[in-house]
């Protein structure tokens, strides 16, 4: 039974409230169609009459929009109002209860009165319906949520919007009492209304339902069908979450996978019980990576889901709970010389309408500095009027700081955090420290942005300060080159295809050939015009290997793609790029590989991936031990891993198939889920030339004992042809459950990290010439990001031009993990393409 059939699946106190319908606004499209059709009719009359036709149509348009009184739309506004002299009663939660009906009647009357005091609103007002009530802030008040409908001429919609916005408390300052006092029954404040989001009133939305959920007992809310099937098309669902008085609602997403386009499918979360635009905390679609944990300011929260006809995805699952408002009171006095503080509930999103004030007081002779490690405060606005941090009167907002260190030239600091009533974000973490003004960085280097770094990091070629001040005014050593901007960089970074200087000077003058000439890979120079002419002018084929258009060549080379027919073509990486380049189409054969079901979009320096993000990733388990290595799915029967994973080691007979169990479609090691598939192995084929000393040919094939059904979480990665080029500087991804730092423990959630392909000559010199031509290097030379123990055998994934993902490498070895100037070394898969085909047929 899925969620659409029964609300009870979630919580005994939750029910579908199907009687409360969200009114659709009239479809304004039909208003535009009539003049368009008329115009079309007249255009057919002919050239002679065209001028007259245009005049006539123009006249018709003017008449249609300006003068006709029946071109009207039904405008719907969603709003809330505070009612001061009422106590919230449990009966107000049930719209069928007479007490609900009574108060709803008073609210409707009140709204009518308010609108009657504005000539625009009075003229077009049709009626209001109350959707829900909740406790007000103080306890002695109630908040009413309503929608009001207006019948307005199509051209007057904006005027109506303005009139509605003029009722906002900010616009009413000084005037609010005037229209409110005249009412006998209700004492109202904080009237806020906005036009309904047009995506909520689409005629195509066939199902509109609302759930009421009490979160006093923690529970789960999920989209209909989750996780067994996709969410249904054309629905508008609302989940109204209520906590006990004096509590907040907390909503933590476990999974959220929707269509990428927010115009089609999306969720929204409101700090309200009705979808009032100025109370929206977030809108999400696709496969978001941000923090997906939300808190209300009061005791209510609204979650909405809107879907369209096409492309329906798995949906979401979220845990709800409540926490006392008094918990996690932020701010306070910080009296230690060193410490840290963060926005409320970090790393969850901070709640709306929250203010925290921290005061720091250091000994009199010292100054203070605050360093922000993370700073995400929503969209930037020049005056920081929404969410902000104020340090001694200086406001910071947005998610990019000019400098992440702020100093105070006194021993006192006041830091204020403020969030407004909409759009929340993850917030900040900060460390503070008192320092002696004459010596701000004892024994360390002081960056221009006031950060202190180890002196050894100065002039080492890396931007450690963040503002590059540690790399300015350096005297370059013999092993370094001087960039035009004055920085020093290791000489072996010259001409590696990557802008290391920051002004590209390390990539200038790299061509050994004259202007107008092409440099072949074998260092010969040929006239530029000979490039991509279908002839092998370099005599190594490199002038015909990277052409935009594919020409059938007379000669094949190690740089050209061979079609099944034996023809060679001149295009770079033509396989599975969505274009038929070979006459026999063989470059596009077997190209179902390498697609991710969701765009997203251990590993040291990585982050948790989302479920299903790397469907070719496999976890290889030794029975009784658990995860040992990674592997990649090549087909429904074959995996590729590292040969060093399947070598016998004393009593451990890793080369024997029966020692292994493989897990496909796995996300968390601790939690196999509904999509995880376990298989035994039929056989293991380690490369016959694997060298256990040099790690050359570190590849092995594994055959499953029975085929797996490919699905959104188990999918093969594309194998590159022998001539596929992965140029230096190209982005690649590493994934695995290996150690998260050198010598550390493995990860529970599959980790991912972005690295870059590194020039082979550079890599050989960095790795003491131990890198062979059958290996490929990738990493981040600055250090901090790398594959590590337990990632071996796993994929180095590179996205090709058509979006398909190719297996560039198999995690093999390295000098420790994530060390500076020590990239990871991978088995170069292009070198094993034929071997794979011969052994597996894939
Ligand atoms: C390993 O021990 C290992 N930094 C894998 C990759 C790397 C280092 C060690 C690369 O399996």
mmCIF file of N, CA and C and ligand atoms in Angstrom, residues 644 786-792 811-818 823-825, ligand 1:
data_model
loop_
_atom_site.group_PDB
_atom_site.id
_atom_site.type_symbol
_atom_site.label_atom_id
_atom_site.label_comp_id
_atom_site.label_asym_id
_atom_site.label_seq_id
_atom_site.Cartn_x
_atom_site.Cartn_y
_atom_site.Cartn_z
ATOM 1 N N UNK A 644 46.369 -6.231 -7.401
ATOM 2 C CA UNK A 644 46.960 -6.370 -6.063
ATOM 3 C C UNK A 644 45.905 -6.695 -4.998
ATOM 4 N N UNK A 786 42.816 12.536 -2.203
ATOM 5 C CA UNK A 786 43.461 11.366 -2.824
ATOM 6 C C UNK A 786 42.662 10.104 -2.511
ATOM 7 N N UNK A 787 42.976 9.051 -3.284
ATOM 8 C CA UNK A 787 42.489 7.720 -2.915
ATOM 9 C C UNK A 787 43.402 7.197 -1.805
ATOM 10 N N UNK A 788 42.948 6.191 -1.084
ATOM 11 C CA UNK A 788 43.762 5.677 0.022
ATOM 12 C C UNK A 788 43.456 4.194 0.204
ATOM 13 N N UNK A 789 44.031 3.617 1.243
ATOM 14 C CA UNK A 789 43.854 2.185 1.462
ATOM 15 C C UNK A 789 42.370 1.822 1.535
ATOM 16 N N UNK A 790 41.993 0.804 0.770
ATOM 17 C CA UNK A 790 40.581 0.411 0.738
ATOM 18 C C UNK A 790 39.870 0.932 -0.500
ATOM 19 N N UNK A 791 40.493 1.899 -1.181
ATOM 20 C CA UNK A 791 39.909 2.404 -2.437
ATOM 21 C C UNK A 791 40.436 1.629 -3.630
ATOM 22 N N UNK A 792 41.509 0.876 -3.411
ATOM 23 C CA UNK A 792 42.155 0.151 -4.507
ATOM 24 C C UNK A 792 41.142 -0.645 -5.306
ATOM 25 N N UNK A 811 42.201 2.402 -9.259
ATOM 26 C CA UNK A 811 43.033 2.844 -8.131
ATOM 27 C C UNK A 811 44.100 1.785 -7.850
ATOM 28 N N UNK A 812 45.370 2.200 -7.845
ATOM 29 C CA UNK A 812 46.450 1.224 -7.741
ATOM 30 C C UNK A 812 47.399 1.494 -6.568
ATOM 31 N N UNK A 813 48.144 2.585 -6.587
ATOM 32 C CA UNK A 813 49.109 2.818 -5.505
ATOM 33 C C UNK A 813 49.401 4.305 -5.354
ATOM 34 N N UNK A 814 50.240 4.630 -4.383
ATOM 35 C CA UNK A 814 50.643 6.014 -4.153
ATOM 36 C C UNK A 814 51.673 6.047 -3.045
ATOM 37 N N UNK A 815 52.271 7.213 -2.855
ATOM 38 C CA UNK A 815 53.226 7.372 -1.761
ATOM 39 C C UNK A 815 52.423 7.939 -0.598
ATOM 40 N N UNK A 816 51.911 7.046 0.256
ATOM 41 C CA UNK A 816 50.989 7.488 1.304
ATOM 42 C C UNK A 816 49.690 7.959 0.668
ATOM 43 N N UNK A 817 48.984 8.812 1.368
ATOM 44 C CA UNK A 817 47.718 9.314 0.837
ATOM 45 C C UNK A 817 47.649 10.825 0.992
ATOM 46 N N UNK A 818 47.267 11.480 -0.062
ATOM 47 C CA UNK A 818 46.947 12.916 -0.047
ATOM 48 C C UNK A 818 48.128 13.795 0.361
ATOM 49 N N UNK A 823 50.799 12.494 -6.185
ATOM 50 C CA UNK A 823 49.471 12.128 -6.713
ATOM 51 C C UNK A 823 49.194 10.640 -6.575
ATOM 52 N N UNK A 824 47.950 10.263 -6.763
ATOM 53 C CA UNK A 824 47.582 8.851 -6.776
ATOM 54 C C UNK A 824 47.976 8.262 -8.132
ATOM 55 N N UNK A 825 48.322 6.968 -8.132
ATOM 56 C CA UNK A 825 48.690 6.324 -9.391
ATOM 57 C C UNK A 825 47.643 5.255 -9.711
HETATM 58 C C1 LIG B 1 46.182 1.317 -0.940
HETATM 59 O O1 LIG B 1 46.890 1.003 -0.006
HETATM 60 C C2 LIG B 1 46.400 2.648 -1.575
HETATM 61 N N1 LIG B 1 47.176 7.464 -2.529
HETATM 62 C C3 LIG B 1 45.596 3.037 -2.635
HETATM 63 C C4 LIG B 1 45.800 4.263 -3.220
HETATM 64 C C5 LIG B 1 46.763 5.101 -2.750
HETATM 65 C C6 LIG B 1 47.534 4.755 -1.682
HETATM 66 C C7 LIG B 1 47.347 3.510 -1.084
HETATM 67 C C8 LIG B 1 46.937 6.427 -3.426
HETATM 68 O O2 LIG B 1 45.280 0.591 -1.350
#
